Amino acid sequence: MHDAAAIPFHLLRPLWLLALIPVAAVFAWVRWRQSPQAQWGGVIAPHLLNHLIVQPGAGRGVSPLYLVAAALSLGIVALSGPTWRRELPPFVEDKAPLMIALSLDATMGQSDVAPTRLERAKQKIRDLLARAPARARG
């Protein structure tokens, strides 16, 4: 048997599942309003009501209420984006080549800032390369 954590099932937009709460609430409310207890509760005495209600037969078919609730639930689950593998958007992966251009004219050797401009540029390049270890260096 598979472990639940090992199944590669993901939802791309899981917050859409919160829309199932109002669907369930409206379904329960409409179902309660259609019940004979709710319709006749204010008219017939409660101790007599259960004995006077005739239960509907089983040959009636599927209620439209159930069909609407099922269609809304299925639509909401579809909007949540079920998928078997999580794929990152293409703009997340940075596969562009890295090019560094460094000016080596005489002004880079000036010591107006400590360390020299050239040494500071080298430090920035090292930091940039350390941040992106997967890039090809060469």
mmCIF file of C-alpha atoms in Angstrom:
data_model
loop_
_atom_site.group_PDB
_atom_site.id
_atom_site.type_symbol
_atom_site.label_atom_id
_atom_site.label_comp_id
_atom_site.label_asym_id
_atom_site.label_seq_id
_atom_site.Cartn_x
_atom_site.Cartn_y
_atom_site.Cartn_z
ATOM 1 C CA MET A 1 0.000 0.000 0.000
ATOM 2 C CA HIS A 2 1.245 3.491 -0.788
ATOM 3 C CA ASP A 3 1.963 5.984 1.916
ATOM 4 C CA ALA A 4 -0.234 9.101 1.596
ATOM 5 C CA ALA A 5 2.823 11.376 1.649
ATOM 6 C CA ALA A 6 4.479 9.419 -1.174
ATOM 7 C CA ILE A 7 1.669 9.982 -3.681
ATOM 8 C CA PRO A 8 2.779 12.738 -6.076
ATOM 9 C CA PHE A 9 -0.634 14.436 -6.169
ATOM 10 C CA HIS A 10 -0.656 18.234 -5.919
ATOM 11 C CA LEU A 11 -3.114 21.076 -6.248
ATOM 12 C CA LEU A 12 -1.895 24.113 -8.150
ATOM 13 C CA ARG A 13 -4.485 26.428 -6.555
ATOM 14 C CA PRO A 14 -5.533 24.769 -3.264
ATOM 15 C CA LEU A 15 -7.325 27.867 -1.941
ATOM 16 C CA TRP A 16 -10.128 27.178 -4.425
ATOM 17 C CA LEU A 17 -11.153 24.283 -2.165
ATOM 18 C CA LEU A 18 -12.397 26.857 0.349
ATOM 19 C CA ALA A 19 -15.281 27.476 -2.059
ATOM 20 C CA LEU A 20 -16.600 24.018 -1.115
ATOM 21 C CA ILE A 21 -17.622 25.390 2.299
ATOM 22 C CA PRO A 22 -20.369 27.722 0.999
ATOM 23 C CA VAL A 23 -21.552 25.016 -1.414
ATOM 24 C CA ALA A 24 -21.901 22.551 1.467
ATOM 25 C CA ALA A 25 -23.634 25.162 3.648
ATOM 26 C CA VAL A 26 -26.166 26.102 0.946
ATOM 27 C CA PHE A 27 -26.745 22.411 0.158
ATOM 28 C CA ALA A 28 -27.455 21.627 3.823
ATOM 29 C CA TRP A 29 -29.704 24.665 4.212
ATOM 30 C CA VAL A 30 -31.768 23.903 1.069
ATOM 31 C CA ARG A 31 -32.032 20.244 2.039
ATOM 32 C CA TRP A 32 -33.270 21.202 5.497
ATOM 33 C CA ARG A 33 -35.785 23.672 4.020
ATOM 34 C CA GLN A 34 -37.181 20.912 1.786
ATOM 35 C CA SER A 35 -37.676 18.489 4.663
ATOM 36 C CA PRO A 36 -41.232 17.981 5.959
ATOM 37 C CA GLN A 37 -40.079 18.792 9.515
ATOM 38 C CA ALA A 38 -39.017 22.274 8.427
ATOM 39 C CA GLN A 39 -42.120 22.848 6.305
ATOM 40 C CA TRP A 40 -44.699 21.645 8.812
ATOM 41 C CA GLY A 41 -42.830 22.250 12.086
ATOM 42 C CA GLY A 42 -44.583 25.547 12.796
ATOM 43 C CA VAL A 43 -48.031 24.175 11.969
ATOM 44 C CA ILE A 44 -48.181 20.700 13.509
ATOM 45 C CA ALA A 45 -47.302 19.887 17.111
ATOM 46 C CA PRO A 46 -43.838 18.318 17.394
ATOM 47 C CA HIS A 47 -45.078 15.155 19.172
ATOM 48 C CA LEU A 48 -47.492 14.478 16.286
ATOM 49 C CA LEU A 49 -45.267 15.565 13.404
ATOM 50 C CA ASN A 50 -43.109 12.412 13.209
ATOM 51 C CA HIS A 51 -46.209 10.215 13.056
ATOM 52 C CA LEU A 52 -47.872 12.256 10.296
ATOM 53 C CA ILE A 53 -44.937 12.469 7.872
ATOM 54 C CA VAL A 54 -45.076 10.071 4.943
ATOM 55 C CA GLN A 55 -41.609 9.083 3.751
ATOM 56 C CA PRO A 56 -41.139 9.448 -0.014
ATOM 57 C CA GLY A 57 -40.651 6.302 -2.095
ATOM 58 C CA ALA A 58 -37.260 5.149 -3.353
ATOM 59 C CA GLY A 59 -38.260 5.126 -7.040
ATOM 60 C CA ARG A 60 -38.178 8.896 -7.412
ATOM 61 C CA GLY A 61 -34.809 9.329 -9.171
ATOM 62 C CA VAL A 62 -32.026 11.822 -8.535
ATOM 63 C CA SER A 63 -32.938 15.199 -7.084
ATOM 64 C CA PRO A 64 -31.740 18.279 -9.011
ATOM 65 C CA LEU A 65 -30.328 19.557 -5.725
ATOM 66 C CA TYR A 66 -27.831 16.681 -5.651
ATOM 67 C CA LEU A 67 -26.927 17.202 -9.311
ATOM 68 C CA VAL A 68 -26.249 20.922 -8.799
ATOM 69 C CA ALA A 69 -24.205 20.261 -5.649
ATOM 70 C CA ALA A 70 -22.185 17.555 -7.421
ATOM 71 C CA ALA A 71 -21.557 19.769 -10.470
ATOM 72 C CA LEU A 72 -20.454 22.716 -8.312
ATOM 73 C CA SER A 73 -18.175 20.498 -6.230
ATOM 74 C CA LEU A 74 -16.618 18.930 -9.311
ATOM 75 C CA GLY A 75 -16.103 22.367 -10.872
ATOM 76 C CA ILE A 76 -14.433 23.712 -7.733
ATOM 77 C CA VAL A 77 -12.100 20.724 -7.532
ATOM 78 C CA ALA A 78 -11.248 21.235 -11.210
ATOM 79 C CA LEU A 79 -10.513 24.915 -10.568
ATOM 80 C CA SER A 80 -8.126 23.957 -7.770
ATOM 81 C CA GLY A 81 -5.821 22.479 -10.414
ATOM 82 C CA PRO A 82 -5.198 18.833 -9.523
ATOM 83 C CA THR A 83 -1.998 17.449 -11.026
ATOM 84 C CA TRP A 84 0.218 14.412 -10.499
ATOM 85 C CA ARG A 85 3.495 16.307 -10.587
ATOM 86 C CA ARG A 86 4.283 19.791 -9.503
ATOM 87 C CA GLU A 87 5.902 21.837 -12.225
ATOM 88 C CA LEU A 88 7.425 25.203 -11.554
ATOM 89 C CA PRO A 89 6.511 28.023 -13.892
ATOM 90 C CA PRO A 90 9.114 28.438 -16.654
ATOM 91 C CA PHE A 91 10.126 31.909 -15.490
ATOM 92 C CA VAL A 92 11.294 30.561 -12.103
ATOM 93 C CA GLU A 93 14.229 28.645 -13.538
ATOM 94 C CA ASP A 94 17.019 30.937 -14.649
ATOM 95 C CA LYS A 95 18.804 29.119 -17.456
ATOM 96 C CA ALA A 96 20.181 32.219 -19.140
ATOM 97 C CA PRO A 97 23.960 32.327 -19.499
ATOM 98 C CA LEU A 98 25.806 34.626 -17.147
ATOM 99 C CA MET A 99 28.117 37.175 -18.674
ATOM 100 C CA ILE A 100 30.205 39.582 -16.639
ATOM 101 C CA ALA A 101 31.842 42.604 -18.239
ATOM 102 C CA LEU A 102 34.472 44.421 -16.185
ATOM 103 C CA SER A 103 36.222 47.589 -17.166
ATOM 104 C CA LEU A 104 39.979 47.397 -16.475
ATOM 105 C CA ASP A 105 40.979 50.952 -17.286
ATOM 106 C CA ALA A 106 43.241 53.097 -15.095
ATOM 107 C CA THR A 107 40.374 54.385 -12.912
ATOM 108 C CA MET A 108 39.819 50.892 -11.453
ATOM 109 C CA GLY A 109 43.127 51.151 -9.594
ATOM 110 C CA GLN A 110 42.205 54.354 -7.745
ATOM 111 C CA SER A 111 41.997 54.079 -4.000
ATOM 112 C CA ASP A 112 39.166 56.554 -3.342
ATOM 113 C CA VAL A 113 37.187 53.695 -1.758
ATOM 114 C CA ALA A 114 38.698 50.939 0.330
ATOM 115 C CA PRO A 115 39.544 48.438 -1.065
ATOM 116 C CA THR A 116 40.358 49.538 -4.593
ATOM 117 C CA ARG A 117 37.613 49.554 -7.182
ATOM 118 C CA LEU A 118 39.139 46.530 -8.888
ATOM 119 C CA GLU A 119 39.289 44.501 -5.669
ATOM 120 C CA ARG A 120 35.702 45.446 -4.843
ATOM 121 C CA ALA A 121 34.568 44.362 -8.341
ATOM 122 C CA LYS A 122 36.359 41.027 -7.860
ATOM 123 C CA GLN A 123 34.569 40.532 -4.523
ATOM 124 C CA LYS A 124 31.197 41.228 -6.134
ATOM 125 C CA ILE A 125 31.929 38.745 -8.926
ATOM 126 C CA ARG A 126 32.914 36.070 -6.376
ATOM 127 C CA ASP A 127 29.705 36.714 -4.419
ATOM 128 C CA LEU A 128 27.645 36.483 -7.602
ATOM 129 C CA LEU A 129 29.254 33.175 -8.589
ATOM 130 C CA ALA A 130 28.846 31.785 -5.061
ATOM 131 C CA ARG A 131 25.132 32.583 -5.162
ATOM 132 C CA ALA A 132 24.674 30.634 -8.399
ATOM 133 C CA PRO A 133 26.654 27.378 -7.941
ATOM 134 C CA ALA A 134 24.807 25.544 -10.721
ATOM 135 C CA ARG A 135 26.014 27.879 -13.430
ATOM 136 C CA ALA A 136 28.927 26.815 -15.544
ATOM 137 C CA ARG A 137 32.040 28.716 -14.684
ATOM 138 C CA GLY A 138 34.585 29.266 -17.313
#
